XYZ file of C-alpha atoms in Angstrom:
567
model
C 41.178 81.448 48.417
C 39.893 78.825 45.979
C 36.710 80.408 46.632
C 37.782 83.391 44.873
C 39.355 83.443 41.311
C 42.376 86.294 41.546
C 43.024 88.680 38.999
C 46.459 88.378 37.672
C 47.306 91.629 39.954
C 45.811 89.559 42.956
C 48.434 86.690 41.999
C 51.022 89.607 41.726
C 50.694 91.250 45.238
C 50.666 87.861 47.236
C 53.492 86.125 45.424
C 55.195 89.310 46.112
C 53.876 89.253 50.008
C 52.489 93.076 49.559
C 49.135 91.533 50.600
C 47.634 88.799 52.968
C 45.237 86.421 51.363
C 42.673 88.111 53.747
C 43.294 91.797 52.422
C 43.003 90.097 49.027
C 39.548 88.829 49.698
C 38.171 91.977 51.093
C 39.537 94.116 48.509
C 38.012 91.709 46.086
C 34.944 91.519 47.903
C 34.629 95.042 47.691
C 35.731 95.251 43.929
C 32.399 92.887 43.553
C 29.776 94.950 45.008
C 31.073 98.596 44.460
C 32.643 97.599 40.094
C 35.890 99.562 41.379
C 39.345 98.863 40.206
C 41.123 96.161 42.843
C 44.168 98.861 43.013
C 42.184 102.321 43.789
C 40.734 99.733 46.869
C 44.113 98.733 47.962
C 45.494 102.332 48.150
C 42.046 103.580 49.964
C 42.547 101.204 52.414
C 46.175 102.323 53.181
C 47.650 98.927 52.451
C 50.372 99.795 49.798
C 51.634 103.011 48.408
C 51.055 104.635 45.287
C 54.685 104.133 44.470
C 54.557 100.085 45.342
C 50.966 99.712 43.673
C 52.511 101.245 40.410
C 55.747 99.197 40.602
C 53.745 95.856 40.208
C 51.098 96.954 38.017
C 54.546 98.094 35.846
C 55.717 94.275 35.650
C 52.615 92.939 35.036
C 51.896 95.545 32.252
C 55.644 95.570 31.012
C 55.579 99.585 31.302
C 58.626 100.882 33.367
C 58.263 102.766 35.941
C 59.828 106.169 36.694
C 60.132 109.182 38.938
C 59.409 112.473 37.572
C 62.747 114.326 38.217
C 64.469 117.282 36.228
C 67.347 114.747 34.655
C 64.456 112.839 32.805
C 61.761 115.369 31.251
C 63.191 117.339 28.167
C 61.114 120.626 28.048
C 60.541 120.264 24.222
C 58.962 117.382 24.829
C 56.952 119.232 27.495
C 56.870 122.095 24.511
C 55.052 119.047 22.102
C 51.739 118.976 24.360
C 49.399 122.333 25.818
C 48.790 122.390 29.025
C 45.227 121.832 28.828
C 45.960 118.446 27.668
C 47.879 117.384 30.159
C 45.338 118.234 32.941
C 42.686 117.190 31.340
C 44.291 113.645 30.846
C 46.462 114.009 33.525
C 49.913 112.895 31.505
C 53.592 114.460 31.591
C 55.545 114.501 28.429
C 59.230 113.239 29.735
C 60.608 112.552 26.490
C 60.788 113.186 22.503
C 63.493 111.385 20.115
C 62.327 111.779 16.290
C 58.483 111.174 16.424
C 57.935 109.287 19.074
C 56.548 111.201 22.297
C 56.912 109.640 25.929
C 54.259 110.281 28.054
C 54.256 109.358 31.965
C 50.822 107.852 33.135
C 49.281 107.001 36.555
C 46.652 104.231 34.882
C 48.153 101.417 32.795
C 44.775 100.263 32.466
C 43.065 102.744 30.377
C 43.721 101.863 26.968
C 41.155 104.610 25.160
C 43.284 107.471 27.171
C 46.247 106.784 25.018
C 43.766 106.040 21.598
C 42.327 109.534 22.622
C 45.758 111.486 23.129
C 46.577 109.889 19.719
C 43.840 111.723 17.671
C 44.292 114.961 19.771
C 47.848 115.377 18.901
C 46.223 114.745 15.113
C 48.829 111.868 14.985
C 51.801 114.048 15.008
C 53.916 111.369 16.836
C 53.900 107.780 18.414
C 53.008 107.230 21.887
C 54.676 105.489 24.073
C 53.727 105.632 27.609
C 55.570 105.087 31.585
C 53.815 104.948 34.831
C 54.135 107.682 37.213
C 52.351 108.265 40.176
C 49.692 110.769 40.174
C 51.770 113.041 42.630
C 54.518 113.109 40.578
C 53.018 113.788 37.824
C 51.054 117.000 39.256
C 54.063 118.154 40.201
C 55.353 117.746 36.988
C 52.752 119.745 35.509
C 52.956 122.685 38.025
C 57.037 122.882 37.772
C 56.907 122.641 34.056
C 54.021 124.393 32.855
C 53.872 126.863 35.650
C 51.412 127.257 38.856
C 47.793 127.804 37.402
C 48.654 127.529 33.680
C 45.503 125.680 32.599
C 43.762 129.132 33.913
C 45.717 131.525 32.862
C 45.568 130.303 29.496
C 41.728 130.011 29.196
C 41.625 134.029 30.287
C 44.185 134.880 27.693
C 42.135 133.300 25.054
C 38.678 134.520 26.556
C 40.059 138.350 26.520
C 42.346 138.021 23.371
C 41.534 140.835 21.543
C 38.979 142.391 23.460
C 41.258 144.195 25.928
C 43.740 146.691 25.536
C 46.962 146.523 27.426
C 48.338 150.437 28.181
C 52.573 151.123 27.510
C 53.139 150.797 31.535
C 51.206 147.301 31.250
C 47.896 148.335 32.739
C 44.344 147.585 31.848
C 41.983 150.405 31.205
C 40.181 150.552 34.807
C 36.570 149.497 33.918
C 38.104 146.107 32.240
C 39.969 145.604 35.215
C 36.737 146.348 37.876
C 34.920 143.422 35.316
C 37.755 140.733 35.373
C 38.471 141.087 39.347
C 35.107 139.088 39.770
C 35.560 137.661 37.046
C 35.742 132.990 37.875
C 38.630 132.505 36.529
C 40.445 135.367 38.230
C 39.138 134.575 41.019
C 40.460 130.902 40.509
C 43.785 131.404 39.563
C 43.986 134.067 42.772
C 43.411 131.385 44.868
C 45.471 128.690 43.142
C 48.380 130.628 44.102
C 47.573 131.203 47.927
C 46.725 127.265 48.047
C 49.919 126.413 46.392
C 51.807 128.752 48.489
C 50.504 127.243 51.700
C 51.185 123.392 50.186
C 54.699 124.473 49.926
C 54.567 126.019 53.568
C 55.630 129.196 52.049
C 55.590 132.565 54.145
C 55.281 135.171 51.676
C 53.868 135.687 48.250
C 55.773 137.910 45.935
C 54.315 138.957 42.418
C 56.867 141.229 40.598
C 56.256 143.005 37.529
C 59.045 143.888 34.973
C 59.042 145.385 31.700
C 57.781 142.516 29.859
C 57.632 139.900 32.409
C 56.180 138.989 36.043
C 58.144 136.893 38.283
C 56.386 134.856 41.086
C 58.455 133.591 44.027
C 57.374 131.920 47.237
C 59.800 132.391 50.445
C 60.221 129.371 51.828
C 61.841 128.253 55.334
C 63.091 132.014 54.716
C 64.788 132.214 51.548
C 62.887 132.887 48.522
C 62.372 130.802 45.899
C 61.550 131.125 42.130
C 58.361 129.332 40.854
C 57.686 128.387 37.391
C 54.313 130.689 35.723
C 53.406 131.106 32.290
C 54.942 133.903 30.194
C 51.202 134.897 29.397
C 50.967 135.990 32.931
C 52.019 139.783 32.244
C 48.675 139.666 30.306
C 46.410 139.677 32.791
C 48.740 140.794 35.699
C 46.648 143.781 36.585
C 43.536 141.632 37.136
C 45.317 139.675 39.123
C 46.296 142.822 40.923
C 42.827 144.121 41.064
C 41.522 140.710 42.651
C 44.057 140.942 45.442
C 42.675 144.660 45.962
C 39.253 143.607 46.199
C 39.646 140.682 48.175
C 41.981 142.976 50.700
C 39.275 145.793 50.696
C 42.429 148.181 49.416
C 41.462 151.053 46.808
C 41.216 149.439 43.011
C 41.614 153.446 41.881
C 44.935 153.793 43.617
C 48.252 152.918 41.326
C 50.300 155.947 42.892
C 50.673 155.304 46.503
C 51.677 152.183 48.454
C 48.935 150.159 49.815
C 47.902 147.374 52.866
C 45.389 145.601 53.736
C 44.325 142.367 55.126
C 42.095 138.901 54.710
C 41.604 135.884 55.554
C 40.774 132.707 53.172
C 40.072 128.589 54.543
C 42.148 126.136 53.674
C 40.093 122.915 54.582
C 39.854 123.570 58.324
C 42.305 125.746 58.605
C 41.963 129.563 58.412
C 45.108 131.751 57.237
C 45.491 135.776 57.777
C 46.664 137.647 54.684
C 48.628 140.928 55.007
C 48.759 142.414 51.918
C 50.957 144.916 50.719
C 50.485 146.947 46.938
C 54.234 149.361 45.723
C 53.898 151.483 42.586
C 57.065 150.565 40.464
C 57.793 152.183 36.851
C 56.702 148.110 35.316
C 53.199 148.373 37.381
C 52.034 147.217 41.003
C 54.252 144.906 43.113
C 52.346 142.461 45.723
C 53.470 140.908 48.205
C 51.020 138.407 50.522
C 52.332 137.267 53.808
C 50.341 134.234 54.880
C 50.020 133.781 58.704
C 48.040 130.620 60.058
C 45.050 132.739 61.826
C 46.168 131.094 65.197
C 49.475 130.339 67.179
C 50.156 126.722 67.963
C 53.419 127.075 69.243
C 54.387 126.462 72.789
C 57.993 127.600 73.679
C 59.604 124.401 74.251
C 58.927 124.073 70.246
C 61.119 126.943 69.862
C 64.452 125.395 70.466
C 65.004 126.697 74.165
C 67.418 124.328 75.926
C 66.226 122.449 79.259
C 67.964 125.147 81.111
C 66.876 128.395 79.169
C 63.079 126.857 79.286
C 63.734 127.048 83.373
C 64.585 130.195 83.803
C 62.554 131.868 81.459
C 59.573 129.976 83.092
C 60.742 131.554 86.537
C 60.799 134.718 84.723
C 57.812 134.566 83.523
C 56.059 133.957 86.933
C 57.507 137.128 88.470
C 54.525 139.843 89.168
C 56.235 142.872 87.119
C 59.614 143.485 84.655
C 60.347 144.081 81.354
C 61.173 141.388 79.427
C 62.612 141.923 75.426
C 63.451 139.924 72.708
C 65.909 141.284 69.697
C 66.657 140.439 66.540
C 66.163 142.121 63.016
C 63.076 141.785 61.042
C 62.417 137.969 60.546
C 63.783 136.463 63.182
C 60.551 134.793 64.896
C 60.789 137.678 68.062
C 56.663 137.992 67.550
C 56.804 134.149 67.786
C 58.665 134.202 70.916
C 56.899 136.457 72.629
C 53.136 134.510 71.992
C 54.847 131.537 72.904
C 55.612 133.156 76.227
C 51.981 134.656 76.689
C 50.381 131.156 75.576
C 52.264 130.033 79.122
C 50.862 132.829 81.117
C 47.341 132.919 79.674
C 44.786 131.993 82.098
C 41.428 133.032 83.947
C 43.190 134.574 86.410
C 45.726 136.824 84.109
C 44.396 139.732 81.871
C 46.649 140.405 79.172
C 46.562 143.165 76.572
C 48.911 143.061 73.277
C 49.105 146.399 71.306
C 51.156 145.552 68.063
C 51.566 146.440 64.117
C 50.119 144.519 62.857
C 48.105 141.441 65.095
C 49.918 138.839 63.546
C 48.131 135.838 65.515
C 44.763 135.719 67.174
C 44.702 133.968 70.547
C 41.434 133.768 72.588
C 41.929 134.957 76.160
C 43.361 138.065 75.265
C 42.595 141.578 74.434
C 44.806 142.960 71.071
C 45.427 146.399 70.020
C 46.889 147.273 66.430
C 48.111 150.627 66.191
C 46.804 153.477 63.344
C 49.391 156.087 63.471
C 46.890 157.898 60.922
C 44.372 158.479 63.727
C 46.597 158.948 66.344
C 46.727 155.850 67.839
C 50.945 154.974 68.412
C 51.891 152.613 70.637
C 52.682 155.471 73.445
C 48.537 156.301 73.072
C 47.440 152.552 73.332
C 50.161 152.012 76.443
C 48.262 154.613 77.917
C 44.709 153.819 77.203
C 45.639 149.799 78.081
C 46.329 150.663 81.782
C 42.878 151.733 82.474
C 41.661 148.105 81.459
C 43.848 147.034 84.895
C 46.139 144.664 83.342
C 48.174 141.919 84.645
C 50.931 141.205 81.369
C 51.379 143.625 78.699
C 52.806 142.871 75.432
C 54.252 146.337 73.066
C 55.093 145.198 69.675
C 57.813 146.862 69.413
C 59.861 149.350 71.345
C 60.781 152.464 68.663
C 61.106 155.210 70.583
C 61.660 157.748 73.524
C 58.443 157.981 74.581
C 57.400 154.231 73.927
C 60.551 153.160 75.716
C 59.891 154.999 79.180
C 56.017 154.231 79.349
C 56.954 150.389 79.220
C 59.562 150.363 81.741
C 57.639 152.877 83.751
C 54.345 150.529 84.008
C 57.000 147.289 84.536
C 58.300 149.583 87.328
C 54.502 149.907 88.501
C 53.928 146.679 89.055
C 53.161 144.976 85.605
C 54.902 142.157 83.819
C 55.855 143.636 80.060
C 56.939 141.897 77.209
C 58.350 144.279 74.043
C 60.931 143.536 70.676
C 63.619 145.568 69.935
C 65.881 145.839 66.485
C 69.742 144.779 67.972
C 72.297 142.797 66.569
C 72.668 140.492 70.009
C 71.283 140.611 73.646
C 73.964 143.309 75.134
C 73.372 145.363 72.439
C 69.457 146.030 73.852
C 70.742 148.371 76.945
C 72.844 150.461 74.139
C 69.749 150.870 72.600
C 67.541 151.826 75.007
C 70.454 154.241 76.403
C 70.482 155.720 73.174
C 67.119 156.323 73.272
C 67.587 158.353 76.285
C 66.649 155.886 78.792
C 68.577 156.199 82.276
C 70.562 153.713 82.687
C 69.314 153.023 86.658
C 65.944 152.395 85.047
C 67.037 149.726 82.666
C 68.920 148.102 85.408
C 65.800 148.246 87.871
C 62.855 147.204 84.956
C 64.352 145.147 82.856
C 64.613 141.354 83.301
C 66.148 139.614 80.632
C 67.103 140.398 77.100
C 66.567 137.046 74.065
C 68.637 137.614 71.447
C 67.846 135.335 68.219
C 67.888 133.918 64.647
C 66.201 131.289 63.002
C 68.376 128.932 60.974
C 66.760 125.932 58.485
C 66.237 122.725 59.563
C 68.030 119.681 57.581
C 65.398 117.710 56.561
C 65.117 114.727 58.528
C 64.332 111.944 55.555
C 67.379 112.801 53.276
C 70.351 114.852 55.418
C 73.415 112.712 55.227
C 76.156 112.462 57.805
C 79.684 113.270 56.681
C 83.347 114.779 57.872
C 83.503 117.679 59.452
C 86.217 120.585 58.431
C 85.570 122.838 61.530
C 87.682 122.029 64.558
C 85.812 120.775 67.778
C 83.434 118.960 65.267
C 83.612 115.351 64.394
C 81.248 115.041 62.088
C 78.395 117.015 60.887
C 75.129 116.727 58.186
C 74.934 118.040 55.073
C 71.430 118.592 53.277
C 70.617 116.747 50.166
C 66.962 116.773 49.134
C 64.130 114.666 48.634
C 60.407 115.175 47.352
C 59.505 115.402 50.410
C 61.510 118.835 51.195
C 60.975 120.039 47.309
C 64.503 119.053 46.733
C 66.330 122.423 48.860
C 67.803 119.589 51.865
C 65.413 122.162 54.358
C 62.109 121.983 56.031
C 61.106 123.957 58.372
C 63.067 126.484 60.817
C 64.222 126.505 64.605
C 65.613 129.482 66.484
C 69.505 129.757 67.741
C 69.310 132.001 71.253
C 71.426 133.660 73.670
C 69.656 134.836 76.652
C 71.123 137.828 79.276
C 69.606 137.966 82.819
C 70.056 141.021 84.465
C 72.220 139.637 87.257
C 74.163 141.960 89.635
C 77.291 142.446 87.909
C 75.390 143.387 84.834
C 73.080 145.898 86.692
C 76.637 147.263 87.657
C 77.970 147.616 84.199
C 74.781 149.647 82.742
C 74.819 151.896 85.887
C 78.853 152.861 84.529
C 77.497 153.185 80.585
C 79.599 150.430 79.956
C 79.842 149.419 76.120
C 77.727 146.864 74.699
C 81.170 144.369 73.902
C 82.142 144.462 77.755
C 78.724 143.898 78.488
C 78.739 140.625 76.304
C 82.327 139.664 78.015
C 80.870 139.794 81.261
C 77.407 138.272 80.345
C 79.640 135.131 78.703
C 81.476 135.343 81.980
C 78.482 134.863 84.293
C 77.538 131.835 82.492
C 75.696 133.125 78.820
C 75.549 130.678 76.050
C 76.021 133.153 72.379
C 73.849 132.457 69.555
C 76.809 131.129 67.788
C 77.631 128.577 70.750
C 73.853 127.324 70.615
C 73.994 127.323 66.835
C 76.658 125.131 67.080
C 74.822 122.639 69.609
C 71.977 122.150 67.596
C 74.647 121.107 64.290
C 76.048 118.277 66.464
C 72.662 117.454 67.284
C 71.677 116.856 63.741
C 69.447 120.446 63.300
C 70.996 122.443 61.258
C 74.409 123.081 59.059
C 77.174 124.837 59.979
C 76.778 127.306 56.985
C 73.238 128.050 58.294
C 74.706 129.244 61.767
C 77.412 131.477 59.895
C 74.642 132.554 57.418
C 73.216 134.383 60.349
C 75.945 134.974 63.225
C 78.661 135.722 61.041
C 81.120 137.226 63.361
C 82.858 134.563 65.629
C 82.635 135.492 68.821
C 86.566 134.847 69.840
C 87.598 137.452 67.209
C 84.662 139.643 68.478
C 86.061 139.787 72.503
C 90.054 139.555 71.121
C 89.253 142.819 69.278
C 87.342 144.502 72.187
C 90.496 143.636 74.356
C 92.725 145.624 71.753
């Protein structure tokens, strides 16, 4: 080491044993040849955080150091500096008492920043500055200013004056046909599908108002506000008109509802868009749902117990049957169902899918999207797929009479069919089909399990804290509290709750007598069946989930449920 004279950060790091003499040398080393700063080669090389880095660098510069949280930036402080200048300098304004403005930094080092920031604020007010990290303080500037302020402000100014907005908030067409291609549209389009996708958010909703347009990403399935400029409603219908364009929809249209579909790259990853465009009185509403392009989910990520992963694997190696999974819209049954086909999908099995929409490409089989406007229903492409000799079948969803008896017909032919239907529980899918019109000795002869399910959120593993429980039969349970790292909502991510009905002998014998979808359920609980409540409640001793977020979506308890079928 005496080889080498330290920097006073050098001296810092080892007396505080962050580094090893070696990793000293070669970041010095490195610092020699390549005229970096000694702290952007530490943090390349992995060997402290941003967070620690900043922490010494804030002793040995006498700034504090802070985290960028909604208790410690006052928004007229945020209100005392444009947006443009905090991007361009990348600073958040956290605090303003009298004249003097506190600014969080990520560099201590650079001195002429702060001189600069002085003469652009024309000296209004004295600096004084805090280190943040540079995460943080992005964060900052996207929460408080709003997602893609910096653009939408430049194409307020550009068109200031130069375009006329009509009384129902619409552009004259021909302006709006110029600004769809125009960069910065095009920019701030696809600021909002990368943010939505860094937040692991689902859908995209973009809802005008008289006045106003409110953004809102659904996350882990609930949705959730995000912060945009007021200036938005300005150039909301080029924003509108981009989406059309890059979804091949009609840019003429504003009368009719709309889809359409693309697909955008995210690094190496590709993501489908579905697109849909609804006429309200304020002006277009859009909503994007963003699907990763493929499925990467094998079903013992789905929360299947040991068990239920068993049978349905025994299930699935049978040569013909109908198998359905139920649940309303949102509840991961398309998920489920290309799990089960990614087990089955091999050189040996030919598998067709006919759905609405393809939600997931997977190589290895053949999919079919339905276009009731030609003619093409999921009755037509049933038919048509059985001339391709099939071995596994997959119908989107079951909707009807006529969609109904094909599928159990070709299960009854020798085929292995997987379909969805829209029921409150398991039992409830032979009331359905029976009130389709489906005999019931063909459901009982076809048919060889119905899934029942529900996703519930996830506690987030870094922050969820254990505490008392107030629900008898539970000890203790976790609560979510939030972190950065889950945006603060105690969540991340989403597993499914199940209850899964075999069609074993006494249940063949109940749908052959018509027998009500509650006695059904007794007898299925009976034979063995776990409820959706029952595994909801598993997965909150194991940690999972809350007990709210199995009530959320099972709330009728079970014991009331059979004590009133008794009565």
């Amino acid at each position: 080491m005496a080889e080498i004279k330290t920097t006073k950060l050098g001296q810092l790091l080892l007396t505080q044993r962050l580094l090893s003499e070696e990793q000293l040398v070669e970041a010095m080393q490195h610092q020699a040849v390549s005229n970096r700063s000694l702290g952007s080669i530490i943090l390349e090389r992995g060997w402290l955080s941003a967070e620690q880095l900043l922490q010494v660098l804030s002793r040995q510069y006498r700034m504090p150091f802070t985290r960028l949280t909604e208790d410690n930036i006052e928004r007229h402080a945020v209100e005392a500096m444009s947006v443009k200048v905090a991007l361009h300098y990348n600073v958040m304004p956290v605090r303003l008492h009298n004249s003097t403005l506190t600014l969080a930094i990520a560099n201590p080092q650079d001195l002429q920043m702060v001189a600069e920031l002085g003469a652009v604020l024309q000296n209004r007010y004295t600096l004084e500055t805090v280190l943040a990290t540079d995460e943080d303080i992005s964060t900052a500037i996207k929460k408080y200013y709003g997602v893609g302020a910096e653009t939408i402000s430049k194409l307020v100014q550009e068109q200031e004056g130069t375009i006329r907005l009509e009384a129902a908030g619409e552009m004259p067409i021909e302006n709006i046909e110029q600004l769809s291609t125009d960069a910065s549209v095009v920019k701030l389009v696809n600021q909002l599908i990368l943010e939505a996708h860094h937040r692991r958010a689902t859908d995209i909703h973009l809802e005008p108002y008289r006045g106003k347009v409110r953004l809102r990403y659904r996350i882990d399935g609930v949705l959730r506000n995000v912060d945009v400029p007021p200036t938005i409603r300005q150039i909301f219908p080029a924003i509108l008109s981009r989406v059309k364009v890059l979804s091949n929809l009609n840019i003429m249209e504003r009368r009719l509802p709309q889809d359409g579909r693309a697909s955008v790259k995210v690094g190496d990853e590709q993501l489908d868009l579905r697109i849909s465009v609804l006429p309200t009185p304020a002006g277009e509403s859009i909503v994007v749902r963003i699907l990763p392009n493929r499925m990467h989910l094998e079903l013992k990520d789905l929360g299947f117990r040991v068990e239920d992963l068993e049978q349905i694997a025994h299930m699935l190696t049978t040569p013909h049957g109908l198998i359905f999974v139920t649940g309303p819209t949102g509840s991961g049954k398309t998920t489920t169902l290309y799990a089960m086909l990614k087990t089955i999908n091999t050189d040996e099995c030919k598998i067709i899918t006919i759905e609405d929409p393809v939600e997931y490409e997977m190589e290895g089989i053949t999919q079919l999207q339905v276009h009731p406007q030609i003619g093409l229903s999921f009755a037509q492409g049933l038919r048509s797929m059985l001339r391709h000799d099939p071995d596994v079948m997959m119908v989107g969803e079951v909707r009807d009479f006529e969609t109904a008896e094909l599928a159990i017909r070709i299960a009854l032919t020798g085929h292995l069919v997987f379909s969805t239907l829209h029921t409150n529980d398991a039992a409830s899918g032979v009331a359905r089909l029976i009130d389709m019109g489906i005999e019931p000795y063909l459901i009982a002869s076809s048919v060889e399990c119905f899934i029942a399910q529900r996703l519930v959120r996830m506690l987030c593993p870094h922050c969820k804290v254990l505490v008392p429980s107030q629900k008898k039969g539970l000890a203790q349970v976790y609560r979510a509290q939030g972190c950065d790292r889950c945006q603060n909502t105690g969540f991340f991510g989403r597993t499914a709750i199940y209850e899964l009905l075999p069609m074993v002998e006494p249940i063949k014998v109940l749908i052959m007598e018509k027998a009500t979808a509650d006695t059904i359920w007794r007898k299925a609980i009976e034979s063995g069946m776990r409820t959706m409540q029952q595994d909801g409640w598993e997965k909150v001793q194991q940690g999972l989930t809350t007990p709210e977020e199995v009530l959320r979506v099972t709330p009728e308890d079970e014991i009331v449920r059979v004590t009133k079928t008794e009565e």
